[in-house]
Short mmCIF file of C-alpha atoms in Angstrom, two decimals:
data_model
loop_
_atom_site.label_atom_id
_atom_site.label_comp_id
_atom_site.label_asym_id
_atom_site.label_seq_id
_atom_site.Cartn_x
_atom_site.Cartn_y
_atom_site.Cartn_z
CA UNK A 1 -34.50 3.61 -15.94
CA UNK A 2 -37.23 0.85 -14.96
CA UNK A 3 -34.84 -2.09 -16.13
CA UNK A 4 -32.13 -0.71 -13.70
CA UNK A 5 -34.42 -0.42 -10.75
CA UNK A 6 -35.54 -4.09 -11.49
CA UNK A 7 -32.11 -5.60 -11.82
CA UNK A 8 -30.96 -3.96 -8.83
CA UNK A 9 -34.09 -5.03 -7.09
CA UNK A 10 -33.29 -8.69 -8.05
CA UNK A 11 -29.70 -8.21 -6.80
CA UNK A 12 -30.79 -7.11 -3.59
CA UNK A 13 -33.51 -9.89 -3.24
CA UNK A 14 -30.55 -12.39 -3.91
CA UNK A 15 -28.29 -10.64 -1.47
CA UNK A 16 -31.14 -10.95 1.33
CA UNK A 17 -31.66 -14.59 0.60
CA UNK A 18 -27.83 -15.32 1.23
CA UNK A 19 -28.03 -13.53 4.24
CA UNK A 20 -30.87 -15.20 5.55
CA UNK A 21 -29.38 -18.51 4.55
CA UNK A 22 -26.27 -17.65 6.34
CA UNK A 23 -28.27 -16.57 9.53
CA UNK A 24 -29.95 -19.96 9.29
CA UNK A 25 -26.61 -21.67 9.10
CA UNK A 26 -25.74 -19.81 12.28
CA UNK A 27 -22.72 -18.09 10.43
CA UNK A 28 -24.08 -14.52 11.20
CA UNK A 29 -25.41 -13.12 14.44
CA UNK A 30 -29.11 -11.69 14.72
CA UNK A 31 -27.68 -8.12 15.11
CA UNK A 32 -25.72 -9.04 11.87
CA UNK A 33 -28.96 -9.92 10.11
CA UNK A 34 -30.47 -6.84 11.20
CA UNK A 35 -27.68 -4.88 9.98
CA UNK A 36 -27.47 -6.37 6.48
CA UNK A 37 -31.32 -6.08 6.22
CA UNK A 38 -31.29 -2.38 7.14
CA UNK A 39 -28.21 -1.89 4.67
CA UNK A 40 -30.14 -3.60 1.69
CA UNK A 41 -33.68 -2.38 2.66
CA UNK A 42 -32.02 1.22 2.72
CA UNK A 43 -30.78 0.65 -0.79
CA UNK A 44 -34.18 -0.64 -2.05
CA UNK A 45 -35.84 2.47 -0.65
CA UNK A 46 -33.21 4.79 -2.31
CA UNK A 47 -33.91 2.94 -5.87
CA UNK A 48 -37.54 3.10 -5.82
CA UNK A 49 -37.86 6.52 -4.11
CA UNK A 50 -34.72 8.59 -4.52
CA UNK A 51 -36.21 11.75 -3.29
CA UNK A 52 -36.50 10.62 0.10
CA UNK A 53 -32.67 11.04 0.21
CA UNK A 54 -33.06 14.79 -0.78
CA UNK A 55 -35.51 15.12 2.21
CA UNK A 56 -33.16 13.30 4.68
CA UNK A 57 -30.28 15.55 3.37
CA UNK A 58 -31.93 18.58 4.08
CA UNK A 59 -32.19 17.41 7.77
CA UNK A 60 -28.41 17.64 7.88
CA UNK A 61 -28.25 20.92 5.89
CA UNK A 62 -27.05 19.16 2.63
CA UNK A 63 -28.78 20.10 -0.47
CA UNK A 64 -28.88 16.98 -2.53
CA UNK A 65 -29.48 13.52 -1.51
CA UNK A 66 -26.62 12.29 -3.74
CA UNK A 67 -24.07 14.58 -1.81
CA UNK A 68 -25.50 13.12 1.52
CA UNK A 69 -24.51 9.53 0.11
CA UNK A 70 -21.20 10.74 -1.24
CA UNK A 71 -20.19 12.34 2.06
CA UNK A 72 -21.48 9.20 4.23
CA UNK A 73 -19.69 7.11 1.91
CA UNK A 74 -16.35 8.77 2.61
CA UNK A 75 -16.74 8.85 6.33
CA UNK A 76 -17.50 5.05 6.22
CA UNK A 77 -14.50 4.30 3.94
CA UNK A 78 -12.12 6.21 6.39
CA UNK A 79 -13.76 4.33 9.32
CA UNK A 80 -13.23 0.99 7.37
CA UNK A 81 -9.65 1.71 6.57
CA UNK A 82 -9.02 2.55 10.19
CA UNK A 83 -10.77 -0.82 11.31
CA UNK A 84 -8.59 -2.75 8.56
CA UNK A 85 -5.59 -0.96 10.00
CA UNK A 86 -6.41 -2.00 13.47
CA UNK A 87 -6.91 -5.42 12.27
CA UNK A 88 -3.68 -5.55 10.48
CA UNK A 89 -1.98 -4.09 13.31
CA UNK A 90 -3.29 -6.93 15.60
CA UNK A 91 -2.23 -9.60 12.99
CA UNK A 92 1.43 -8.29 13.12
CA UNK A 93 1.47 -8.45 16.84
CA UNK A 94 0.23 -11.84 16.64
CA UNK A 95 3.11 -12.53 14.19
CA UNK A 96 5.49 -11.31 16.69
CA UNK A 97 4.19 -13.59 19.45
CA UNK A 98 4.92 -16.61 17.21
CA UNK A 99 8.50 -15.29 16.25
CA UNK A 100 9.24 -14.44 19.62
CA UNK A 101 8.22 -17.87 20.84
CA UNK A 102 10.30 -19.76 18.48
CA UNK A 103 13.13 -17.58 19.19
CA UNK A 104 12.76 -18.28 23.08
CA UNK A 105 12.81 -22.01 22.42
CA UNK A 106 16.65 -22.17 21.82
CA UNK A 107 19.25 -19.96 22.99
CA UNK A 108 22.28 -20.61 21.03
CA UNK A 109 25.47 -19.03 19.84
CA UNK A 110 24.96 -20.58 16.28
CA UNK A 111 23.64 -18.63 13.38
CA UNK A 112 20.01 -19.58 12.15
CA UNK A 113 19.86 -21.90 9.18
CA UNK A 114 18.28 -19.66 6.19
CA UNK A 115 16.64 -22.14 3.70
CA UNK A 116 18.13 -21.55 0.24
CA UNK A 117 15.81 -19.95 -2.40
CA UNK B 1 24.33 -8.75 41.12
CA UNK B 2 23.64 -9.53 37.47
CA UNK B 3 23.15 -7.10 34.50
CA UNK B 4 21.85 -8.52 31.31
CA UNK B 5 22.72 -6.41 27.96
CA UNK B 6 20.24 -6.68 25.31
CA UNK B 7 21.32 -5.99 21.84
CA UNK B 8 18.57 -5.98 19.04
CA UNK B 9 20.24 -6.48 15.79
CA UNK B 10 19.06 -6.51 12.11
CA UNK B 11 21.69 -6.79 9.20
CA UNK B 12 24.48 -5.42 11.43
CA UNK B 13 27.23 -7.53 10.15
CA UNK B 14 29.54 -4.39 9.68
CA UNK B 15 29.19 -3.20 13.09
CA UNK B 16 28.11 -5.90 15.39
CA UNK B 17 31.43 -7.22 15.97
CA UNK B 18 32.89 -3.94 17.06
CA UNK B 19 29.97 -3.33 19.32
CA UNK B 20 30.41 -6.76 21.06
CA UNK B 21 34.31 -6.72 21.25
CA UNK B 22 33.82 -3.01 22.96
CA UNK B 23 30.93 -4.42 25.27
CA UNK B 24 32.90 -7.64 26.08
CA UNK B 25 35.92 -5.28 27.49
CA UNK B 26 33.43 -3.25 29.68
CA UNK B 27 33.82 -4.31 33.21
CA UNK B 28 31.05 -3.49 35.56
CA UNK B 29 32.25 -3.26 39.32
CA UNK B 30 30.82 -6.26 41.32
CA UNK B 31 28.69 -7.22 38.57
CA UNK B 32 28.06 -10.43 36.67
CA UNK B 33 27.50 -9.44 33.05
CA UNK B 34 25.30 -11.35 30.55
CA UNK B 35 25.20 -9.98 26.96
CA UNK B 36 22.05 -11.52 24.61
CA UNK B 37 21.83 -10.50 21.02
CA UNK B 38 18.40 -10.75 19.40
CA UNK B 39 19.09 -11.28 15.76
CA UNK B 40 15.82 -10.14 14.29
CA UNK B 41 15.81 -12.10 11.04
CA UNK B 42 19.16 -11.02 9.43
CA UNK B 43 19.77 -11.86 6.12
CA UNK B 44 23.54 -11.03 6.26
CA UNK B 45 26.56 -12.18 8.17
CA UNK B 46 25.15 -10.63 11.73
CA UNK B 47 24.51 -13.91 13.37
CA UNK B 48 28.04 -15.43 12.08
CA UNK B 49 29.79 -12.18 13.77
CA UNK B 50 28.05 -12.97 16.81
CA UNK B 51 28.74 -16.58 17.23
CA UNK B 52 32.26 -15.93 16.34
CA UNK B 53 32.67 -14.01 19.71
CA UNK B 54 30.50 -16.92 21.48
CA UNK B 55 27.84 -14.52 22.67
CA UNK B 56 24.56 -16.28 22.95
CA UNK B 57 21.83 -15.10 20.39
CA UNK B 58 18.07 -15.50 20.12
CA UNK B 59 17.15 -15.78 16.31
CA UNK B 60 14.03 -14.42 14.92
CA UNK B 61 13.06 -16.37 11.92
CA UNK B 62 11.82 -13.25 10.28
CA UNK B 63 12.27 -9.66 10.82
CA UNK B 64 9.74 -8.14 13.18
CA UNK B 65 11.35 -4.74 13.79
CA UNK B 66 13.07 -3.22 16.95
CA UNK B 67 9.90 -3.35 19.18
CA UNK B 68 9.43 -7.26 18.41
CA UNK B 69 13.23 -7.71 19.12
CA UNK B 70 12.95 -5.88 22.70
CA UNK B 71 9.64 -8.02 23.34
CA UNK B 72 11.88 -11.12 23.00
CA UNK B 73 14.75 -9.70 24.80
CA UNK B 74 12.57 -8.54 27.74
CA UNK B 75 10.99 -12.16 27.83
CA UNK B 76 14.27 -13.68 27.90
CA UNK B 77 15.01 -11.31 30.77
CA UNK B 78 11.80 -12.62 32.80
CA UNK B 79 13.23 -16.00 32.25
CA UNK B 80 16.94 -15.45 33.58
CA UNK B 81 15.73 -12.85 36.00
CA UNK B 82 18.82 -10.58 36.16
CA UNK B 83 18.89 -7.49 38.30
CA UNK B 84 19.26 -4.99 35.90
CA UNK B 85 18.77 -5.01 32.22
CA UNK B 86 20.27 -2.70 29.51
CA UNK B 87 19.37 -2.22 25.97
CA UNK B 88 21.82 -0.94 23.44
CA UNK B 89 21.95 -0.32 19.65
CA UNK B 90 23.99 -2.56 17.37
CA UNK B 91 24.76 0.09 14.85
CA UNK B 92 27.67 1.26 17.21
CA UNK B 93 26.36 4.71 17.83
CA UNK B 94 26.59 4.16 21.80
CA UNK B 95 29.57 4.00 23.61
CA UNK B 96 29.67 0.74 26.04
CA UNK B 97 31.51 2.74 28.71
CA UNK B 98 28.29 4.93 29.07
CA UNK B 99 26.42 1.86 30.64
CA UNK B 100 28.20 2.35 34.27
CA UNK B 101 26.74 5.71 34.29
CA UNK B 102 23.55 4.46 33.18
CA UNK B 103 22.94 2.16 35.85
CA UNK B 104 24.11 4.13 38.73
CA UNK B 105 20.69 5.68 39.53
CA UNK B 106 19.34 2.30 39.51
CA UNK B 107 21.95 0.97 41.90
CA UNK B 108 21.32 4.05 44.21
CA UNK B 109 17.56 3.27 44.29
CA UNK B 110 16.58 6.66 42.65
CA UNK B 111 15.13 5.51 39.50
CA UNK B 112 13.43 2.18 37.81
CA UNK B 113 14.27 3.26 34.43
CA UNK B 114 17.17 5.26 32.96
CA UNK B 115 17.40 6.53 29.52
CA UNK B 116 20.85 7.70 27.97
CA UNK B 117 19.94 11.30 26.67
CA UNK B 118 21.84 12.36 23.53
CA UNK B 119 20.21 15.97 24.10
CA UNK B 120 21.59 16.62 27.74
CA UNK B 121 24.96 17.90 26.89
CA UNK B 122 26.10 19.76 23.74
CA UNK B 123 26.27 17.14 20.98
CA UNK B 124 27.23 17.34 17.34
CA UNK B 125 23.94 15.99 16.31
CA UNK B 126 22.98 16.46 12.77
CA UNK B 127 20.23 19.14 12.58
CA UNK B 128 17.67 17.20 10.74
CA UNK B 129 17.86 14.22 13.55
CA UNK B 130 17.64 16.89 16.17
CA UNK B 131 14.60 18.11 14.56
CA UNK B 132 12.90 14.87 14.18
CA UNK B 133 13.94 13.91 17.84
CA UNK B 134 12.29 17.10 19.27
CA UNK B 135 9.17 16.31 17.24
CA UNK B 136 9.18 12.92 18.55
CA UNK B 137 9.54 14.13 22.20
CA UNK B 138 6.60 16.42 21.63
CA UNK B 139 4.52 13.83 20.21
CA UNK B 140 5.49 11.45 23.11
CA UNK B 141 4.61 14.23 25.61
CA UNK B 142 1.22 15.04 23.96
CA UNK B 143 0.03 11.23 23.94
CA UNK B 144 1.55 10.41 27.31
CA UNK B 145 2.17 13.36 29.18
CA UNK B 146 5.67 12.52 30.03
CA UNK B 147 8.56 14.75 29.12
CA UNK B 148 11.70 13.11 28.22
CA UNK B 149 14.52 14.99 26.52
CA UNK B 150 15.79 12.01 24.26
CA UNK B 151 12.48 9.65 24.07
CA UNK B 152 13.84 7.74 20.86
CA UNK B 153 17.29 6.89 22.65
CA UNK B 154 18.13 3.24 22.43
CA UNK B 155 20.56 3.08 25.36
CA UNK B 156 18.35 2.51 28.31
CA UNK B 157 18.53 0.66 31.73
CA UNK B 158 15.62 -0.99 33.66
CA UNK B 159 15.42 -2.82 36.98
CA UNK B 160 13.97 -6.27 36.68
CA UNK B 161 10.96 -5.19 38.78
CA UNK B 162 10.55 -2.30 35.77
CA UNK B 163 10.73 -5.08 33.12
CA UNK B 164 8.22 -7.40 34.85
CA UNK B 165 5.66 -4.65 34.75
CA UNK B 166 6.40 -3.09 31.24
CA UNK B 167 4.34 -4.84 28.59
CA UNK B 168 5.35 -3.86 24.92
CA UNK B 169 3.11 -4.44 22.16
CA UNK B 170 4.27 -2.49 19.39
CA UNK B 171 6.77 -3.85 16.67
CA UNK B 172 8.92 -1.45 15.22
CA UNK B 173 10.38 1.81 15.84
CA UNK B 174 7.52 3.34 17.83
CA UNK B 175 8.39 1.07 20.45
CA UNK B 176 10.64 3.91 21.95
CA UNK B 177 7.80 6.02 22.37
CA UNK B 178 5.63 2.92 23.96
CA UNK B 179 8.31 2.48 26.50
CA UNK B 180 7.78 6.05 27.71
CA UNK B 181 3.98 5.23 27.96
CA UNK B 182 4.42 2.06 29.67
CA UNK B 183 6.83 3.92 32.24
CA UNK B 184 3.98 6.44 32.99
CA UNK B 185 1.14 3.70 33.18
CA UNK B 186 3.16 1.43 35.86
CA UNK B 187 4.28 4.67 37.67
CA UNK B 188 7.88 4.09 37.20
CA UNK B 189 10.50 6.52 38.21
CA UNK B 190 12.54 7.56 35.18
CA UNK B 191 15.72 9.38 35.12
CA UNK B 192 18.01 10.75 32.40
CA UNK B 193 21.73 10.74 32.21
CA UNK B 194 23.90 12.26 29.53
CA UNK B 195 25.48 10.08 26.85
CA UNK B 196 27.92 10.67 24.08
CA UNK B 197 26.72 9.02 20.93
CA UNK B 198 29.17 8.32 18.03
CA UNK B 199 27.60 9.22 14.75
CA UNK B 200 29.10 7.76 11.70
CA UNK B 201 27.85 7.59 8.14
CA UNK B 202 27.02 4.12 8.84
CA UNK B 203 24.91 4.49 12.11
CA UNK B 204 23.10 7.65 10.36
CA UNK B 205 22.36 5.11 7.38
CA UNK B 206 21.03 2.44 10.01
CA UNK B 207 19.09 4.58 12.29
CA UNK B 208 15.54 5.83 11.96
CA UNK B 209 14.62 7.16 8.46
CA UNK B 210 13.56 10.95 8.64
CA UNK B 211 10.62 9.71 6.12
CA UNK B 212 9.69 6.96 8.39
CA UNK B 213 8.44 9.44 11.12
CA UNK B 214 5.01 10.00 9.86
CA UNK B 215 4.54 6.00 9.65
CA UNK B 216 5.60 5.78 13.51
CA UNK B 217 3.02 9.05 14.29
CA UNK B 218 0.21 7.12 12.48
CA UNK B 219 0.96 4.01 14.38
CA UNK B 220 1.34 5.67 17.91
CA UNK B 221 -2.18 7.21 17.12
CA UNK B 222 -3.55 3.77 16.49
CA UNK B 223 -1.93 2.42 19.59
CA UNK B 224 -3.23 5.38 21.53
CA UNK B 225 -6.91 5.22 20.50
CA UNK B 226 -7.54 1.71 19.17
CA UNK B 227 -7.60 -1.34 22.00
CA UNK B 228 -5.35 -3.78 20.35
CA UNK B 229 -4.88 -6.74 22.36
#
């Protein structure tokens, strides 16, 4: 078990170093930096003191810490799917804007030339 | 007075020729009439059928759906500035003679938008289509608080003033409900007139697929609750 914990810690340190590097390069904002620090920090705490999740779960009326993590994950995944769907919809609309602009450049009574496959 | 008739078309080689022939014959009293086809990335002979009849065409390089085609048609209208704009399906289910009935309330100044309703008189609409249409009306009402007896109808007429205000964002079939939203948002006066659709096996196969209803519902919910630019 201790080996797993050390491996995860190593990965967390690596991830955090990348986050800090990105922040220094100005590729992520300060709020973004805080968000990542909080996420990886929480993972580190859970790895070394898993009992904390059970105490935390009890606040929400859930018996086990692992259940709280699963419920939280499901909610987060649903939210992420929603965000991706919105982003996808946004891109679809931008594509239409381009197609519309091309179409309106030329009103013709001739069919559009299709490139051969 | 000028009336612009917008026909969105996607792979309609079998019907577009007949629709145009019937439209060209329609005479609107005292009105100059312009027809424009928005060829929505068709891969068949749709565009050839249109150019054979010397009707102007706006070509989408790829398929964007009914909403995309209407966006292009409306933008074209904003450039040529007709007095009235009519949209009609290209699958042959609408009777072009109904256009005169449709623009009457606009001419009289009683409405800004007129929707040709297939539900106002006893129609031989297939039962499954009837149910889907009713559900679409209910969803449209729940989302935008406007009751329209045929929210999914493709035969509509608008004043230029209304088209200037309407801002369509959705790409596909959900545009029909979005138009109702825009009517409400812009406080446009809406009227409905009964129309007689022609249901053929072809027009049925080309219309909205029943299974597509859920997808449309999801997109409408996204449109309602997510602020997409």
